[in-house]
Coordinates of C-alpha atoms and ligand atoms in Angstrom, one line a residue:
X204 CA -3.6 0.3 -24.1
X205 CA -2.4 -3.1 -24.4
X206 CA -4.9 -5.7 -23.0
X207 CA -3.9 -9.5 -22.0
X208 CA -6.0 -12.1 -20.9
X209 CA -4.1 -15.0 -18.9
X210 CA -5.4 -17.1 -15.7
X211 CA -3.6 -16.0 -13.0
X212 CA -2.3 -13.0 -12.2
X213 CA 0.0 -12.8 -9.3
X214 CA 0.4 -9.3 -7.9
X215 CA 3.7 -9.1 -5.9
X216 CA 7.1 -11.0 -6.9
X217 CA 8.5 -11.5 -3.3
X218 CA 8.8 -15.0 -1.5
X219 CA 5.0 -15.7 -1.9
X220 CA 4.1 -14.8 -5.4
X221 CA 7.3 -16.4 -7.2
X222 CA 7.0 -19.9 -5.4
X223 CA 3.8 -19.7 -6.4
X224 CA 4.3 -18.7 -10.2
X225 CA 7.0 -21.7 -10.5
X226 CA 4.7 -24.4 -9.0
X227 CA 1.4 -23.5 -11.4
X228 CA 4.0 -23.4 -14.6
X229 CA 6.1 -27.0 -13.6
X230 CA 2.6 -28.6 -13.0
X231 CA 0.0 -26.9 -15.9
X232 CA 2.9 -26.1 -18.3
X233 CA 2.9 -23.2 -21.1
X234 CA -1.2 -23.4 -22.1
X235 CA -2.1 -22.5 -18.4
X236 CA -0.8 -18.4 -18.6
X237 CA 0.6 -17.1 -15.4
X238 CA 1.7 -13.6 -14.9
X239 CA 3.7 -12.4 -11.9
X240 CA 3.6 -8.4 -11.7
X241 CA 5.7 -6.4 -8.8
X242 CA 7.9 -3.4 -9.7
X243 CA 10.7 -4.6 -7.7
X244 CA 11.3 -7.4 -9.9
X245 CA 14.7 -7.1 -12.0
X246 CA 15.7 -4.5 -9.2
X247 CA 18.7 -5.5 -6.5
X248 CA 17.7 -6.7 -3.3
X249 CA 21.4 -6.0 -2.2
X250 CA 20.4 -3.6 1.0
X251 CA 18.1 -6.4 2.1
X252 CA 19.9 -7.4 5.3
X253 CA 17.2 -10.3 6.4
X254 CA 17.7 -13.4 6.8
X255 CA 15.0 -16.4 7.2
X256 CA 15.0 -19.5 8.7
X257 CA 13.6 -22.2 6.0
X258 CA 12.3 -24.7 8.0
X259 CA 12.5 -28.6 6.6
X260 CA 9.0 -28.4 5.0
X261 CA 10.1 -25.2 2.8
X262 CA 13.2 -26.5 1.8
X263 CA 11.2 -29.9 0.5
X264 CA 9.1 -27.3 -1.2
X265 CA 11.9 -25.6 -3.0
X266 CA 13.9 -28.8 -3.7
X267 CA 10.7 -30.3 -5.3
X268 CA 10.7 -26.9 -7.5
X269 CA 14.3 -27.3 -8.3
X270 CA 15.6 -24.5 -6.4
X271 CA 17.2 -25.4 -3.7
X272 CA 20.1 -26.5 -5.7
X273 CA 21.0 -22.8 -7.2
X274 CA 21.0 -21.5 -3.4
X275 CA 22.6 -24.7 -1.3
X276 CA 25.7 -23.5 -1.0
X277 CA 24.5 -20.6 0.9
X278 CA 22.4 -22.0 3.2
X279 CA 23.6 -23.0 6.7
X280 CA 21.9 -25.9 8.3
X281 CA 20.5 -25.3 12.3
X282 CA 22.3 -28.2 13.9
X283 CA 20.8 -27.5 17.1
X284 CA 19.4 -24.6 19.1
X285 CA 19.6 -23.2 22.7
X286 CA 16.9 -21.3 24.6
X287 CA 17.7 -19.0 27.5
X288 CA 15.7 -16.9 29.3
X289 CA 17.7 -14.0 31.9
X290 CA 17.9 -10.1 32.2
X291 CA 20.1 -8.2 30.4
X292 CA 22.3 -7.7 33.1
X293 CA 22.5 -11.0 34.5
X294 CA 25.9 -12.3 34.4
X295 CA 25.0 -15.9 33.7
X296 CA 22.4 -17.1 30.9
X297 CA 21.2 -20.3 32.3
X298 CA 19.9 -22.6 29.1
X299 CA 16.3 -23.8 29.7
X300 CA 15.8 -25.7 26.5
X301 CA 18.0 -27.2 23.5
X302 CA 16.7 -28.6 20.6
X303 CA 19.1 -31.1 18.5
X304 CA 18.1 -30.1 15.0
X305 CA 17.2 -32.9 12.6
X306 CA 13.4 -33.9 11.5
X307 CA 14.8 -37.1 9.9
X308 CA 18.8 -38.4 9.7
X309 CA 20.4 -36.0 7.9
X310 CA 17.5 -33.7 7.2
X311 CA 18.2 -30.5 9.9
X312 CA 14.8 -28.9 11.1
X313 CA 15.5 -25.8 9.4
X314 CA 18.2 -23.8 7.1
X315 CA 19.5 -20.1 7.3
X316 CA 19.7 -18.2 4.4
X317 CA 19.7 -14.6 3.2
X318 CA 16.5 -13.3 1.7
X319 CA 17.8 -12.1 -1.3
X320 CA 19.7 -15.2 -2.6
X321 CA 16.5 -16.9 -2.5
X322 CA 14.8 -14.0 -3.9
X323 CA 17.1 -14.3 -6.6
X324 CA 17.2 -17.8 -6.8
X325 CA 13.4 -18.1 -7.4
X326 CA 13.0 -15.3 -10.0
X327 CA 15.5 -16.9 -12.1
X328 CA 13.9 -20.7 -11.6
X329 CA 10.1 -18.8 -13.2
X330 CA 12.5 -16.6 -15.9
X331 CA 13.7 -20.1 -16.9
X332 CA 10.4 -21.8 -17.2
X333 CA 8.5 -19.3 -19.0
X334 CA 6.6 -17.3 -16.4
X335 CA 5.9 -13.5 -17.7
X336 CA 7.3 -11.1 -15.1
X337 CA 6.5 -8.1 -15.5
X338 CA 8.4 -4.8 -14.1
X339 CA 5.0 -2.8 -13.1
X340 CA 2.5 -3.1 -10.1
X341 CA -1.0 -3.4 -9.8
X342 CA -2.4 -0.4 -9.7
X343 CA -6.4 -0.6 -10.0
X344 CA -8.6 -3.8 -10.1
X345 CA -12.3 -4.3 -11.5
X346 CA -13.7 -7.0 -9.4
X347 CA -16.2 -9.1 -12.2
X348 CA -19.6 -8.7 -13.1
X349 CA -19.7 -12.1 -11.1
X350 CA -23.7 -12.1 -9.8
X351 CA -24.7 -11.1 -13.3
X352 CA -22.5 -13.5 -15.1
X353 CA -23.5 -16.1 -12.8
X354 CA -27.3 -15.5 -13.2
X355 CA -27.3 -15.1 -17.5
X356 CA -25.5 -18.3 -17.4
X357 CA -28.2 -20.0 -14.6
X358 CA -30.8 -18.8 -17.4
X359 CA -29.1 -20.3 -20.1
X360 CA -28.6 -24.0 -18.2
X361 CA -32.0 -23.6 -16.6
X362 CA -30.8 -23.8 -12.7
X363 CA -31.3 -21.1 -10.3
X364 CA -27.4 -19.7 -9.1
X365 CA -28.3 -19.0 -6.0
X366 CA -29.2 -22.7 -4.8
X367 CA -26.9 -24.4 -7.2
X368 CA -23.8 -25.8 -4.9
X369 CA -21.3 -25.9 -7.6
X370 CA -21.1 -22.5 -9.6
X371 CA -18.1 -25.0 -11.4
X372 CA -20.7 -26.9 -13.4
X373 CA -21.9 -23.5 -15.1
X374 CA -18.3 -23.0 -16.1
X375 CA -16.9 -25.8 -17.2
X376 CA -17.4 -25.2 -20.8
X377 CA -16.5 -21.4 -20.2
X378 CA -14.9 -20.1 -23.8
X379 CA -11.2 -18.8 -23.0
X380 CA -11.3 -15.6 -21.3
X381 CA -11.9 -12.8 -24.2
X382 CA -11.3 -9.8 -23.0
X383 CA -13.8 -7.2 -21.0
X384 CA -16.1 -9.1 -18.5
X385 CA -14.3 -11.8 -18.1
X386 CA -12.6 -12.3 -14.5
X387 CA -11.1 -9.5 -12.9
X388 CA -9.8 -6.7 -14.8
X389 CA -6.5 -4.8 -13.5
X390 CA -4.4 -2.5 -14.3
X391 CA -0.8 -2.2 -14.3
X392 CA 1.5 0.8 -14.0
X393 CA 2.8 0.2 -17.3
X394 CA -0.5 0.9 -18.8
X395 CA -1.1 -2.8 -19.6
X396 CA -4.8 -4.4 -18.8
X397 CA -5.3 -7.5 -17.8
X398 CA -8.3 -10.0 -17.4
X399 CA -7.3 -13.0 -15.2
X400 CA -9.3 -15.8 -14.1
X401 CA -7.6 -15.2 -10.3
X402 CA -5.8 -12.7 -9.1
X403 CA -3.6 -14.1 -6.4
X404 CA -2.0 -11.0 -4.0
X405 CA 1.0 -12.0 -2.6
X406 CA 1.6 -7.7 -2.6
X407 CA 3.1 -8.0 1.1
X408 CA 1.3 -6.5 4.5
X409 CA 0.3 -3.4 3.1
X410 CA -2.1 -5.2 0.7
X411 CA -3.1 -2.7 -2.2
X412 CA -5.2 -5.8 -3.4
X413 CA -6.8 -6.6 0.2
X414 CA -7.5 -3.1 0.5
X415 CA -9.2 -2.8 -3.1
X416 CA -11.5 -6.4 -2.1
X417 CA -12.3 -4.5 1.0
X418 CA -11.1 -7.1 2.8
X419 CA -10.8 -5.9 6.9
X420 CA -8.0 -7.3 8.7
X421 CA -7.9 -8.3 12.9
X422 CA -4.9 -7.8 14.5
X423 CA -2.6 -5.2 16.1
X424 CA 0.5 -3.5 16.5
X425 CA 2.9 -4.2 19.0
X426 CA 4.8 -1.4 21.0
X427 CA 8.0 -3.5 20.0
X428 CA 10.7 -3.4 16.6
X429 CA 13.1 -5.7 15.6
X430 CA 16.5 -4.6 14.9
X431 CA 18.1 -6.5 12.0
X432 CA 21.9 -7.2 10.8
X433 CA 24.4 -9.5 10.3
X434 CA 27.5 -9.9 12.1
X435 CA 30.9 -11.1 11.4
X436 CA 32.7 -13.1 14.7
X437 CA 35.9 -14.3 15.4
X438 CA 35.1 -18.4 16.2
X439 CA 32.7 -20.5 14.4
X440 CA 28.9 -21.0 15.6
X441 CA 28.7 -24.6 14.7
X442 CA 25.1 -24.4 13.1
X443 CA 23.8 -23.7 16.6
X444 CA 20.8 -20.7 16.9
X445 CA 20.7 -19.4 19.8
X446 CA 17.4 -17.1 21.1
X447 CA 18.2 -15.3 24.3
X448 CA 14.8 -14.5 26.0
X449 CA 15.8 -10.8 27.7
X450 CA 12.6 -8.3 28.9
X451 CA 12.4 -6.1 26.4
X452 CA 12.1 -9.1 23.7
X453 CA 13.8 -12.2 22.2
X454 CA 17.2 -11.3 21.1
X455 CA 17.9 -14.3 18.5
X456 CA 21.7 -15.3 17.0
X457 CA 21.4 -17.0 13.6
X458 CA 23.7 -18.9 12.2
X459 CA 25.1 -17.7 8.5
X460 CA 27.6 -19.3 6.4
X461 CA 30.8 -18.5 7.2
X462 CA 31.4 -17.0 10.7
X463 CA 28.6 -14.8 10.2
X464 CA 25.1 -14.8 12.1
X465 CA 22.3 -12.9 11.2
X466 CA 20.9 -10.6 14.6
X467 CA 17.1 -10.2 15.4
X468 CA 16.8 -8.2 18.0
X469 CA 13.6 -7.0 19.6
X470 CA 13.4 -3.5 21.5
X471 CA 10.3 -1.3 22.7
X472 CA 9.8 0.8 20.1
X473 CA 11.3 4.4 21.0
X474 CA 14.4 2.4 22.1
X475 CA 15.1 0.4 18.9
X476 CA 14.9 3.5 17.0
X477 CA 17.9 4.8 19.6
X478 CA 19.9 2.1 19.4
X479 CA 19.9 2.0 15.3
X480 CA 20.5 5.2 15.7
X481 CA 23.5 5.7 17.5
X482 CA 27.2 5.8 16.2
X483 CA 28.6 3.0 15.4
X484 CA 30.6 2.4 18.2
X485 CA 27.7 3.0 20.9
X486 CA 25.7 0.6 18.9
X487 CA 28.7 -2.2 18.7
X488 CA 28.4 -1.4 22.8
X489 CA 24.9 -2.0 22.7
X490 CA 25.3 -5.3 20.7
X491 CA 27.7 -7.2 22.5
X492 CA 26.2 -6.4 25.6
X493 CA 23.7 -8.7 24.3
X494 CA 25.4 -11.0 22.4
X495 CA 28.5 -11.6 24.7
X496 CA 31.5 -12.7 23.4
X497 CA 31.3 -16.7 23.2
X498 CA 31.8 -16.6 19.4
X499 CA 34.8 -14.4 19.7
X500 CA 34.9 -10.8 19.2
X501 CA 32.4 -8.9 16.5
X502 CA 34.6 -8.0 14.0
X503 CA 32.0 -6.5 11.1
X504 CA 28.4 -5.5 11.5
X505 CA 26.1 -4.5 8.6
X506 CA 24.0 -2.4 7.9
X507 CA 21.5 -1.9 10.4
X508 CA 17.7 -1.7 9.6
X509 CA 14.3 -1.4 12.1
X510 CA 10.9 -3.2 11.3
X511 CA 8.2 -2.5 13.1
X512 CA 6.2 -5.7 14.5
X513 CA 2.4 -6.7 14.2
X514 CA 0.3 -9.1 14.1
X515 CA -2.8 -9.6 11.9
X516 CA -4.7 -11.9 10.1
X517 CA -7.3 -11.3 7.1
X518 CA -11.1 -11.8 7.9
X519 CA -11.3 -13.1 4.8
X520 CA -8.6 -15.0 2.3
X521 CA -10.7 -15.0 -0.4
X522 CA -13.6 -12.7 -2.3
X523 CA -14.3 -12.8 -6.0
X524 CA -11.3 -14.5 -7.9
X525 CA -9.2 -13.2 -5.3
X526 CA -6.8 -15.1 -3.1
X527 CA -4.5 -13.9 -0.4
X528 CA -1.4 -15.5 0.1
X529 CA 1.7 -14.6 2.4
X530 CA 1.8 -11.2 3.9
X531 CA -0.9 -10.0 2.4
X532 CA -3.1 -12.6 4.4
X533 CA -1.3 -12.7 7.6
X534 CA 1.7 -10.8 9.8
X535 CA 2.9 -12.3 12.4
X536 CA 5.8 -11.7 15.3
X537 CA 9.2 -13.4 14.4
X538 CA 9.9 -15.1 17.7
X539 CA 9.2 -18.2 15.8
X540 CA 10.2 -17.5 12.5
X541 CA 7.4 -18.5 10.8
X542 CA 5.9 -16.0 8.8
X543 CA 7.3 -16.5 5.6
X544 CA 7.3 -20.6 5.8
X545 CA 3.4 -20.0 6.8
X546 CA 3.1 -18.0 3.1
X547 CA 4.4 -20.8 2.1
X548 CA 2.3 -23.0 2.9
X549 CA -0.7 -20.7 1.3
X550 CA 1.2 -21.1 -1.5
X551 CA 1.3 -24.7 -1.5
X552 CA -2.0 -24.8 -0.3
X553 CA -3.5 -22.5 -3.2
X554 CA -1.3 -24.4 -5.8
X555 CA -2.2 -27.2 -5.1
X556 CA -6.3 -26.5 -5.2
X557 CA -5.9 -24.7 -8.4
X558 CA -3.6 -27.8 -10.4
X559 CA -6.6 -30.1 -9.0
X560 CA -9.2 -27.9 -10.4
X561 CA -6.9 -26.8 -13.9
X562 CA -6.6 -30.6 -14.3
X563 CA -10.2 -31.7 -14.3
X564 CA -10.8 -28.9 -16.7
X565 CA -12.6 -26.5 -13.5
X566 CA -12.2 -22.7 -13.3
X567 CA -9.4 -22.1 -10.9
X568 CA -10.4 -18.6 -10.2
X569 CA -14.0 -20.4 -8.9
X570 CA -15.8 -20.1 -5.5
X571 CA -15.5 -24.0 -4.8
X572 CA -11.8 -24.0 -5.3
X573 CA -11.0 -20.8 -3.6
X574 CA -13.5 -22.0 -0.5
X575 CA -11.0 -25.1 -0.5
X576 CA -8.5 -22.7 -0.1
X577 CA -9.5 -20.8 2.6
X578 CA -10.6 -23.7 4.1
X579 CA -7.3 -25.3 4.6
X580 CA -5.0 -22.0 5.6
X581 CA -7.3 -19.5 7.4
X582 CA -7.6 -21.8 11.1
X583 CA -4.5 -23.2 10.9
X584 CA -3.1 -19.0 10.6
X585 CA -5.2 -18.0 13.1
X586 CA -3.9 -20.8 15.3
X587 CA -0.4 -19.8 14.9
X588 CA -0.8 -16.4 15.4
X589 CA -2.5 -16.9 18.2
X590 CA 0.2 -18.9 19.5
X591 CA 3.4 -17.2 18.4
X592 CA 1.3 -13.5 19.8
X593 CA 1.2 -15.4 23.3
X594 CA 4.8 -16.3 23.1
X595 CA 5.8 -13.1 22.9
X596 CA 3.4 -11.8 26.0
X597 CA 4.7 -14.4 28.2
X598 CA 8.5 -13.8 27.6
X599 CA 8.8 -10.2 26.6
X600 CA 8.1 -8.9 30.1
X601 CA 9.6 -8.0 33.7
X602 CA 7.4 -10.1 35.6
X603 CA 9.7 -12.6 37.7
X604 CA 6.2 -14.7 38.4
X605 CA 5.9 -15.6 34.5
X606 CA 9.8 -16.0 34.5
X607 CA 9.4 -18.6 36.8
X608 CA 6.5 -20.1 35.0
X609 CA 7.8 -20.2 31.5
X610 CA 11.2 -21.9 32.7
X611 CA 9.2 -24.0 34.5
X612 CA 7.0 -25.0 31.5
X613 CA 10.9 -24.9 29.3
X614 CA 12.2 -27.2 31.7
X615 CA 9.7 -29.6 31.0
X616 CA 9.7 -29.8 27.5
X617 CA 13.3 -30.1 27.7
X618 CA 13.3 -33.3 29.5
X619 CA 10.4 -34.8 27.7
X620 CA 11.9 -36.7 23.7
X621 CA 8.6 -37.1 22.8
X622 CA 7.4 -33.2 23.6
X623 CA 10.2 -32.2 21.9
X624 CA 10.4 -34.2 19.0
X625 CA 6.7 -33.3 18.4
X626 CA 7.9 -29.5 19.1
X627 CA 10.6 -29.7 16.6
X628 CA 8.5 -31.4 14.1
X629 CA 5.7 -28.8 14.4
X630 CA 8.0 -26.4 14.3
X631 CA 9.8 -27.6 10.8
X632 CA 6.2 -27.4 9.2
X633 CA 5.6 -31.5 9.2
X634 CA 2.9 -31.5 11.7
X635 CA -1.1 -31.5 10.6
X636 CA -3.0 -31.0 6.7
X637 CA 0.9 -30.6 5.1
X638 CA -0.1 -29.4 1.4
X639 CA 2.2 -32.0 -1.2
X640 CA 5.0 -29.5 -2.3
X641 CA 5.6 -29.1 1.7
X642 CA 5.7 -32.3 1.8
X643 CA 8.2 -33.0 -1.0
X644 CA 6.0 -34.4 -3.4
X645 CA 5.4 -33.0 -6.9
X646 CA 1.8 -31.3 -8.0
Ligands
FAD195 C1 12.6 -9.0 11.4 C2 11.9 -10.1 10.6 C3 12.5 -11.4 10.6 C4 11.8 -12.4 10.0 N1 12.4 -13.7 10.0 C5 11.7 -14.7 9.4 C6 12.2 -16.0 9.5 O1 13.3 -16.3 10.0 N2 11.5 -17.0 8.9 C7 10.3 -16.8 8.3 O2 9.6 -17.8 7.9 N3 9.8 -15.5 8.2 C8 10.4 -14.5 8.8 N4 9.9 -13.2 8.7 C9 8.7 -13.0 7.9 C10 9.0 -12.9 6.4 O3 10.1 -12.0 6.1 C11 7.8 -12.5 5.6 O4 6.7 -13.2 6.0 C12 8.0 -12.6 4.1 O5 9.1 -11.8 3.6 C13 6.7 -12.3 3.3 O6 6.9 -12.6 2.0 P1 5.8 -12.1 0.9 O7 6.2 -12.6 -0.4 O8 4.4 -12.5 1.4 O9 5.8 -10.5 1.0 P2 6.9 -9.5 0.6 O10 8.3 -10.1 0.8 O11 6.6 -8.2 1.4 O12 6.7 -9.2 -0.9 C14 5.7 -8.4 -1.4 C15 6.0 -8.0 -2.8 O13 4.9 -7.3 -3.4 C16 5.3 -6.2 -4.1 N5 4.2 -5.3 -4.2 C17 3.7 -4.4 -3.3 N6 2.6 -3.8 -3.8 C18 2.4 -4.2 -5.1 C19 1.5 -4.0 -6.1 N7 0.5 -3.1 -6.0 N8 1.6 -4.6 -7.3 C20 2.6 -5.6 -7.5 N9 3.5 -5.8 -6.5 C21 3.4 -5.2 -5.4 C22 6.5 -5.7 -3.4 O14 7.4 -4.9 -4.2 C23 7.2 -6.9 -2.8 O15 8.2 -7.4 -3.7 C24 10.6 -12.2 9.3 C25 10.0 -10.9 9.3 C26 10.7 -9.8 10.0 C27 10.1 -8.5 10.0

């Protein structure tokens, strides 16, 4: 068996464990060793059909790590955005709310682009720098000796560990990690084990890494899917999203380059696996019933794919040299599309504590800089899950008391600039504790 030691491990190579591979190698360089392990990495993400919506703060992220250029030419700026709110047989789709699109001149509130350019894009920005991928997944972890560790090395400095409020000072002259005992031990399913200083799981919703740190999760699932492709249309979209607020769920049009949009589509459950699963030209019916014909006729669809919606967030972000980041800490609906810019901000979040502490010579994988982490991220989730799961209960319903409400409540924002610009900005990430890569600004 092949052993390795290195100081962080990152378990999962999607969005969330490759942003955060390139930011620890640009800012510690090749004597801080970071591995990223996932067994999808190297494979083609050509069947993924989704689509995110980058808001301003991500794309600051990525342009600080120098990967926005490589996947530029495929993004499509948001130029603006309508909000309607009807049923799905209502001949008219009065608009409650429009947002004009830019956080700054010349800086639009959020980009569309397909998952697996940027995918792509950011595996071959760590490949460049040095960062080891590995083809294999975590399989098993051994969580360290910690207490034990902790308590020898109390002895040896003549403090007790349990009172002492900065477990940072016994390690600061920690040897390099030298194999068993040292940090957590996993195992990947190429037979390689490795001793890492942190772990970081960015291993998606399903968590192998949560599970294994017995880490519960609060949350739910929600009696909803969302229906996923891209379309092709005859006229051009002009950058504009549009979300279309029907009973069963929000029913979004996202802009693409070219004439093309991106379709999230949100159905009770049973329905959206009858509609994804009807021929195709029942489920063209189906679609244009929804998304009229303003853009011209649909003249392609993709392929056509169901994900079933929750929403959860981890009790806990942290245990022993473990950090969540991404899905693996949090799910959320995609009314807002904000899921994957929240993992971002984790990201940036845990980069950023673990460059501070790497720099002053600290143990990244620590208590005190993993508190800072959790610190910083778990609230602000829970705040925006909170919000984006009461979205969703006020507009995906029949109720023509809450219709009246909500457009009420629309209307208002819509005629207040200074709501909105605060909506737009919260929306694009800018609002709050921003961690510096959000905020364009170099670790
Ligand atoms: C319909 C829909 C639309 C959405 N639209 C948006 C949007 O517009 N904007 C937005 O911000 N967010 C959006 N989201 C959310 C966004 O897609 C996710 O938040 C994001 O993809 C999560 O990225 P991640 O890297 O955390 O996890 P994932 O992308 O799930 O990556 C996890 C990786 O871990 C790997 N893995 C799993 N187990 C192991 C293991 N044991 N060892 C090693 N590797 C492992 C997997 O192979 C995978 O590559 C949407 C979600 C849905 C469902």
């Amino acid at each position: 068996m092949t052993r390795e030691n290195v100081d962080v491990l990152i378990a999962g190579g999607g969005f969330a464990g490759l942003t955060l591979a390139v930011a620890l190698r640009q800012a510690l360089g090749p004597s801080f060793a970071v591995t990223v392990a996932d067994p999808a990495l190297g494979k083609s993400h050509a069947d993924d059909e989704r689509a995110s919506a980058i808001v301003a703060a991500a794309r600051r992220l990525f342009e600080t790590l120098g990967v926005w250029d490589a996947v530029s030419e495929q993004a499509q700026p948001i130029l603006d955005m309508v909000v309607t709110d009807s049923r799905l047989d209502d001949a008219m789709r009065p608009v409650f709310l429009t947002f004009a699109g830019e956080v700054e001149p010349g800086e639009p509130f959020a980009h569309m682009i397909e998952n697996r350019f940027l995918v792509a894009a950011l595996a071959a920005k760590a490949k460049e720098i040095g960062v080891e991928l590995r083809s294999a997944a975590v399989s098993d972890i051994t969580p360290p000796p910690e207490r034990g560790r902790l308590a020898s090395e109390a002895r040896r400095v003549g403090v007790s560990a349990r009172t002492d409020p900065s477990p940072d000072r016994l390690r600061r002259s920690d040897p390099p990690l030298s194999g068993e005992g040292a940090g957590v031990r996993a195992l990947l399913s190429d037979g390689t084990e490795v001793f890492t200083r942190l772990l970081a799981a960015a291993d998606g919703a399903r968590s192998q890494i949560r599970q294994s740190a017995g880490i519960a999760t609060h949350g739910w699932t929600y009696d909803q899917s969302a229906i996923v492709t891209t379309v092709g249309h005859g006229r051009d979209h002009g950058g504009r999203a549009e979300e279309h607020f029907l009973p069963a769920g929000p029913f979004a049009i996202l802009p693409l380059k070219g004439n093309r949009s991106s379709i999230v589509w949100t159905e009770a459950k049973g329905e959206a696996e009858r509609i994804v699963a009807l021929p195709d030209e029942a489920f063209h019916a189906e679609l244009e019933q929804r998304f009229k014909l303003h853009l011209g006729e649909i003249n392609t669809v993709g392929a056509r794919r169901v994900h079933p919606l929750g929403f959860f967030v981890a009790r806990a972000f942290i245990a022993e040299r473990i950090a969540l980041v991404g899905d693996a800490a949090h799910v959320i609906h995609p009314i807002a599309g904000q899921g994957l810019n929240m993992g971002l901000k984790d990201v940036a979040a845990l980069a950023e504590v673990i460059v501070d502490a790497a720099r002053l010579g600290l143990d990244p994988g620590s208590a005190t800089v993993l508190e800072r982490y959790q610190r910083w991220r778990r609230f602000d989730t829970v705040t925006m899950g909170i919000a984006t799961d009461g979205l969703n209960r006020l507009f995906s319903n029949r109720s023509d008391v809450l219709r009246l409400a909500r457009d009420v409540g629309l209307g208002l924002v819509d005629r207040v600039p200074n709501l909105k610009r605060l909506f737009i900005r919260e929306a694009a990430g800018l609002v709050g504790d921003v961690p510096k890569l959000l905020r364009g600004e170099m670790l």
